[in-house]
Amino acid sequence: MKSIKLRLGIGILLSISAVFILLWLAGSHSIRLLVVEQMSTRLMHDSEGLLAHLTFDTAGQILLDPSGIDSIYQRPFSGHYYIIHSGTVRLRSRSLWDSDLALPSEQSLQTRQLHVQGPQQQPLLVLQTIYLKQGNTITIAVAEDLTMLEQQISRFHYWFGLVALAVLALLVLLQVFIVRVGLSPLYRARQQITELEAGKRNALDYDVPTELQPLVHEINKLVSRITQRLQRSRNALGDLAHALKKPLTVLAQLNQDECLHNCNDIRKQMEYQTSDIQRSIDHVLKRARLAGEGPPISQFSLQHDLPALLDTLARMYPQKEIASSLAVDDHERVPFDREDMMELLGNIIDNACKWARHKVLLDVDISDSVHIRVQDDGPGIDEHNLRQLTARGTRLDEKTSGHGLGLAIAEDIVRQYSGSLSFTSTRQFDNGLCVDIHLPLRHDSDNSGTE
Amino acid sequence: MRLLLIEDDITLVQQLKPELERCGFAVDVSHDGVEAEYLGNEAIYDLAILDLGLPKRSGIEVLRNWRKHDNHIPVIILTARDDWHERVDGFQAGADDYLGKPFHSEELIARIQALLHRVHQQPAGLLKADGLSLDEEAQSVRLDSGATYTLTNTEFRLLRYFLLHPDKPLSKMQLSEHVYELDADKDSNVIEVYVRRLREKLGKTRIETRRGQGYVFRSRLT
C-alpha cells in the first residue's frame, strides 16, 4: 500500500466505524438498562399497592380487595400480571387467564428481578418480592411484558444504524476532501519538481506546510548545488581556455617574427601545429561546457537573446541580410540553456553568413517541438558531401568541406538535447545549404501520467 | 590614428605594439581596467582594442561605463573568451567588433582599418579623395596623374588622419595628438614640417592653412 491517500482513508474509515459500532452497542445497552430500571420501579409500586390491599380473614386466609387492583390486571393477556402466594393460597391476576407463570420458590426476604416466558410467548420482566404481613409470609410477583420495549429497542437499533451509516458516508466524503486538501501541497511540490526538471523554474516554492519544508529545502539546496557546480566547472573551463589561449596567441604572433622570415618550413609547421592545438582546445572545451538537459542555469529567451544574437551577427556581417521569422505560440522561453542555444544558433547562422552571397533565412517554429531552419544563398554542398554530413553517426569534424568547427559543436549540442540535425540543399534559393534542427520539448504531461 | 591597446598580457603587447606602429598607428597601452577606462574617456583615441579579462575592472564593465557616459569610441574586443554568448554580451555592451584569440595580427589590422573606415563613413578598400588614393597596406599614395609616392610612417599617419577627417579644420595640437603616442615628444612645429612634405607630394592646394585654426584637408579640388 503505497498511496498515502489510501492509507489515510482506510485508517480513518476503520476508526470511525469502530467508534460507531461501540456507540451503537453502548447506546442500546444503556437504553435497555434505563427502561428496565424504570419498569422495575413501577412494578415495585404495583407490588406495594397490591400488598396494601391484602388482608387476612380470621381463618388466616388471604384476601385481596378488588378495588385496589388496577384494571390493567383484569384484561386478559394485557401484559401486566401478578401472582400472590401465601401458604397454600395462590392468587393469580385475571389477566393471566388460564395460564400460569413458572416462578422459582423464594425463601429470603429479598426483591428479585427475573426474566420469564409468559403467556402467548410474551417476554416478561418479573419482580418477585417477599413480604411479612401480620405474621404471614406473602410472595408477590408482578410481571410486565417486555415486547414493546424490545420493539422500541430494535427500532432504535434500526434508526441509529441508518443515521450512523449516513453520518459515516458523510464523514468518508469529508475525509476524502480533507485528505485531498491536506495532500495538495504534495501535489504542488510534485508539479513544481516536474517544472524544475523541464527547466521552467529554478527552485521550489518555500510556501509549503512545515512537514514539507525540510524536503523542499533539501531539493532546493541540491538544485542550487548542481547549478553552482555546473557554473563553476564552466568557469573553470573558461579560465583554462583563456589560460591556454594566451600562450597560443603569443606563439601565433611569434610566428610572424622577422627572424623566421627565412625559415618558411618551420613557420608553416608552427602555424599548423598551433592552429591544430587551438582547434582541439576549442572543440573539447566547448563540448565540455555544454549544459545539456536538466535545469538550465539561465534559459534562452526568444524575446531577448535571439534578437541580441541576430544583432551581433548583423554587425559581424554588415553586407549580408539576415531575415528571421518566428512561429511561436506561447513559448516566450524555451527550456534550453542560454549558452547552449547561443552557441548552437550562433555557429549555424555564422556558418550560413560566411557562405551566403546576400541572404540568410532563419525560421524558428515552436509547437510540440522546436524546429529551426537556417538557409543561405551560398554555393551549397554537393550531393555526396551532403549525404556524408547527414549520415547518422558520422562525426562532423573540422576537415569536412570547410564547414568548420562550428558545425561539429552544433552537432554536439543537438545530440545533448536528443535532437536531430540534417543538411539538405535549400529550395528557397538556386543553391545553398539548408540546415534543419529538431529539438524535442519535454512536456509536463509526460510525467504527470505516472500516477 | 591613435589607438588604445588594453591588454594585460605583457608578452602579447610587446609583439603587437610594434606591429601596429609599423602599420601607422600611434599606440598607447593600458594594463588594467581602471586606468583603461580613464584613458578611454580622454577623447584623444580613435579606437580602442579591449581585452575582456583585465585586472581591477573587467573589459565588459569598462565598455559599459564608456557607453553609459556617451563615450562612443570605436571598440574592438580582443579576447580568448569567444563563446557565442560572450560575443553577444560584448556586442550588447557596445562593442563594434569582436576578435577571438588566438588571432593573426593581419586580421586585427584589417579589422581596425575596416572599423575606422566605417566610423568615418568611408567605403571599404583604399582611402580616396578627389584625385588621390591611399594604400594603407603599402603606405603609399597614388595620384591620378599616375605618380605614386611611398610615404614615411609619420607622413602616412598624417595623411590618413586628413583623409578620414576631410574638410574639417584640424589644429596642430589635434593632429599631433592623433599621430603620436602619449609619451612622444610633441612639438607642433614637427607637424608643420610634415604638412610641408605632404604638400610637396600632393600639391599646394590640397592642404589649406587657416590662421588660428590649423589645417583643412580638401576632399575636392576645384
XYZ file of N, CA and C in Angstrom, chain B residues 25-119:
285
model
N 49.971 53.270 -36.749
C 49.107 53.662 -35.643
C 49.960 54.109 -34.473
N 49.533 55.178 -33.836
C 50.148 55.541 -32.567
C 49.451 54.718 -31.509
N 50.225 54.028 -30.684
C 49.617 53.080 -29.749
C 49.969 53.426 -28.313
N 48.939 53.601 -27.483
C 49.163 53.678 -26.041
C 48.628 52.401 -25.431
N 49.311 51.955 -24.373
C 48.944 50.670 -23.772
C 48.456 50.890 -22.354
N 47.400 50.174 -22.019
C 46.980 50.175 -20.627
C 46.847 48.718 -20.189
N 47.274 48.454 -18.943
C 47.289 47.059 -18.487
C 46.146 46.709 -17.555
N 45.406 47.697 -17.088
C 44.284 47.341 -16.206
C 43.033 48.141 -16.534
N 41.923 47.649 -16.037
C 40.624 48.183 -16.406
C 40.371 49.604 -15.943
N 40.809 49.917 -14.741
C 40.523 51.240 -14.184
C 41.250 52.327 -14.987
N 42.546 52.088 -15.227
C 43.329 53.055 -15.998
C 42.786 53.153 -17.424
N 42.425 51.990 -17.975
C 41.918 51.960 -19.345
C 40.648 52.790 -19.478
N 39.770 52.663 -18.479
C 38.524 53.410 -18.563
C 38.802 54.913 -18.540
N 39.733 55.296 -17.676
C 40.097 56.712 -17.571
C 40.675 57.223 -18.889
N 41.638 56.466 -19.445
C 42.279 56.884 -20.690
C 41.283 56.963 -21.843
N 40.374 55.970 -21.874
C 39.390 55.929 -22.960
C 38.485 57.143 -22.969
N 38.328 57.771 -21.800
C 37.478 58.956 -21.709
C 38.202 60.243 -22.103
N 39.491 60.117 -22.438
C 40.290 61.304 -22.751
C 39.965 61.911 -24.113
N 39.222 61.201 -24.925
C 38.799 61.695 -26.241
C 39.949 61.990 -27.192
N 41.082 61.350 -27.005
C 42.175 61.548 -27.966
C 42.388 60.277 -28.787
N 41.622 59.231 -28.464
C 41.842 57.962 -29.177
C 40.816 57.777 -30.269
N 41.298 57.206 -31.366
C 40.401 56.952 -32.480
C 39.766 55.580 -32.381
N 40.375 54.726 -31.542
C 39.865 53.361 -31.441
C 40.500 52.676 -30.228
N 39.756 51.768 -29.646
C 40.310 51.000 -28.513
C 40.249 49.519 -28.829
N 41.345 48.826 -28.469
C 41.358 47.370 -28.579
C 41.289 46.840 -27.152
N 40.223 46.116 -26.852
C 39.912 45.825 -25.455
C 39.937 44.328 -25.179
N 40.763 43.936 -24.231
C 40.742 42.560 -23.722
C 39.654 42.501 -22.649
N 39.018 41.338 -22.496
C 37.941 41.283 -21.502
C 38.433 40.901 -20.114
N 39.399 39.982 -20.056
C 39.893 39.546 -18.744
C 40.984 40.470 -18.245
N 40.551 41.567 -17.606
C 41.534 42.564 -17.153
C 41.585 42.598 -15.637
N 42.736 42.935 -15.070
C 42.771 43.135 -13.623
C 42.021 44.419 -13.235
N 41.550 44.461 -12.035
C 40.874 45.613 -11.405
C 39.451 45.860 -11.910
N 39.257 45.880 -13.235
C 37.899 46.064 -13.747
C 37.796 45.302 -15.059
N 36.705 44.527 -15.188
C 36.605 43.690 -16.390
C 36.361 44.557 -17.621
N 36.792 44.027 -18.751
C 36.673 44.764 -20.007
C 35.236 45.143 -20.321
N 34.324 44.184 -20.061
C 32.892 44.439 -20.329
C 32.409 45.632 -19.510
N 32.857 45.675 -18.258
C 32.428 46.765 -17.374
C 32.988 48.112 -17.871
N 34.243 48.076 -18.290
C 34.864 49.289 -18.836
C 34.058 49.799 -20.020
N 33.711 48.860 -20.921
C 32.972 49.215 -22.118
C 31.596 49.776 -21.765
N 30.927 49.082 -20.825
C 29.588 49.544 -20.429
C 29.663 50.950 -19.840
N 30.697 51.187 -19.037
C 30.830 52.517 -18.433
C 31.064 53.594 -19.478
N 31.886 53.278 -20.460
C 32.098 54.255 -21.538
C 30.788 54.605 -22.219
N 30.046 53.534 -22.585
C 28.802 53.753 -23.333
C 27.768 54.479 -22.470
N 27.811 54.190 -21.173
C 26.860 54.840 -20.272
C 27.122 56.348 -20.230
N 28.392 56.727 -20.350
C 28.730 58.143 -20.327
C 28.878 58.717 -21.726
N 28.168 58.090 -22.683
C 28.137 58.595 -24.052
C 29.503 58.723 -24.693
N 30.382 57.838 -24.313
C 31.677 57.797 -24.971
C 31.573 56.781 -26.106
N 31.605 57.265 -27.350
C 31.350 56.377 -28.483
C 32.617 55.927 -29.180
N 33.706 55.880 -28.453
C 34.959 55.428 -29.036
C 34.774 54.043 -29.666
N 35.219 53.864 -30.914
C 35.088 52.533 -31.541
C 35.903 51.500 -30.770
N 35.287 50.343 -30.514
C 35.941 49.331 -29.686
C 35.968 47.990 -30.407
N 37.158 47.417 -30.456
C 37.271 46.035 -30.921
C 37.617 45.188 -29.688
N 36.778 44.211 -29.400
C 37.095 43.326 -28.275
C 38.019 42.229 -28.780
N 39.089 42.039 -28.045
C 40.079 41.038 -28.428
C 40.219 40.101 -27.233
N 39.643 38.920 -27.343
C 39.607 38.102 -26.138
C 39.670 36.616 -26.436
N 40.135 35.874 -25.434
C 40.149 34.423 -25.569
C 38.769 33.845 -25.294
N 37.930 34.676 -24.681
C 36.571 34.196 -24.400
C 35.695 34.484 -25.607
N 35.660 33.520 -26.504
C 34.929 33.806 -27.730
C 33.756 32.856 -27.929
N 33.132 32.416 -26.818
C 31.882 31.680 -26.974
C 30.834 32.663 -27.481
N 29.805 32.078 -28.094
C 28.819 32.955 -28.720
C 28.106 33.853 -27.731
N 27.807 33.303 -26.548
C 27.071 34.135 -25.591
C 27.946 35.288 -25.108
N 29.262 35.039 -25.033
C 30.174 36.120 -24.625
C 30.295 37.168 -25.736
N 30.324 36.656 -26.958
C 30.367 37.541 -28.115
C 29.122 38.448 -28.131
N 27.942 37.796 -27.903
C 26.696 38.566 -27.901
C 26.709 39.592 -26.768
N 27.159 39.145 -25.585
C 27.239 40.084 -24.453
C 28.152 41.249 -24.794
N 29.260 40.961 -25.480
C 30.205 42.005 -25.859
C 29.556 43.024 -26.782
N 28.862 42.530 -27.806
C 28.202 43.451 -28.734
C 27.082 44.223 -28.041
N 26.354 43.517 -27.135
C 25.280 44.198 -26.427
C 25.832 45.312 -25.528
N 27.047 45.092 -25.026
C 27.657 46.114 -24.168
C 28.120 47.311 -24.989
N 28.156 47.162 -26.307
C 28.501 48.310 -27.146
C 29.760 48.155 -27.972
N 30.241 46.909 -28.099
C 31.443 46.714 -28.913
C 31.100 46.900 -30.393
N 32.111 47.281 -31.184
C 31.881 47.433 -32.617
C 32.374 46.219 -33.381
N 33.346 45.516 -32.809
C 33.811 44.294 -33.443
C 34.375 43.385 -32.360
N 34.593 42.140 -32.744
C 34.954 41.129 -31.748
C 35.916 40.169 -32.415
N 37.045 39.947 -31.798
C 38.020 39.039 -32.396
C 38.503 38.078 -31.310
N 38.416 36.792 -31.624
C 38.820 35.781 -30.650
C 40.312 35.506 -30.722
N 40.870 35.190 -29.560
C 42.285 34.804 -29.514
C 42.367 33.300 -29.686
N 43.392 32.738 -30.247
C 44.494 33.468 -30.892
C 44.066 34.017 -32.256
N 44.810 35.012 -32.692
C 44.404 35.688 -33.923
C 45.662 36.001 -34.728
N 45.487 36.349 -35.973
C 46.611 36.813 -36.785
C 46.605 38.327 -36.747
N 47.786 38.903 -36.603
C 47.803 40.364 -36.485
C 47.290 41.030 -37.756
N 47.475 40.346 -38.925
C 46.928 40.915 -40.162
C 45.418 41.092 -40.048
N 44.773 40.085 -39.435
C 43.318 40.160 -39.339
C 42.904 41.308 -38.418
N 43.636 41.444 -37.294
C 43.323 42.540 -36.387
C 43.476 43.878 -37.094
N 44.570 44.015 -37.839
C 44.823 45.297 -38.509
C 43.752 45.566 -39.567
N 43.389 44.501 -40.309
C 42.330 44.668 -41.308
C 41.037 45.121 -40.644
N 40.743 44.551 -39.487
C 39.503 44.919 -38.807
C 39.557 46.347 -38.257
N 40.761 46.735 -37.779
C 40.908 48.115 -37.294
C 40.637 49.088 -38.442
N 41.258 48.781 -39.604
C 41.083 49.682 -40.752
C 39.626 49.711 -41.200
N 39.004 48.521 -41.253
C 37.613 48.469 -41.693
C 36.721 49.258 -40.746
N 36.983 49.101 -39.437
C 36.152 49.797 -38.451
C 36.356 51.313 -38.561
N 37.607 51.741 -38.764
C 37.884 53.186 -38.895
C 37.177 53.754 -40.128
N 37.228 53.000 -41.216
C 36.522 53.454 -42.414
C 35.036 53.595 -42.140
N 34.490 52.581 -41.435
C 33.055 52.574 -41.182
C 32.672 53.765 -40.306
N 33.454 53.969 -39.248
C 33.143 55.043 -38.310
C 33.197 56.397 -39.007
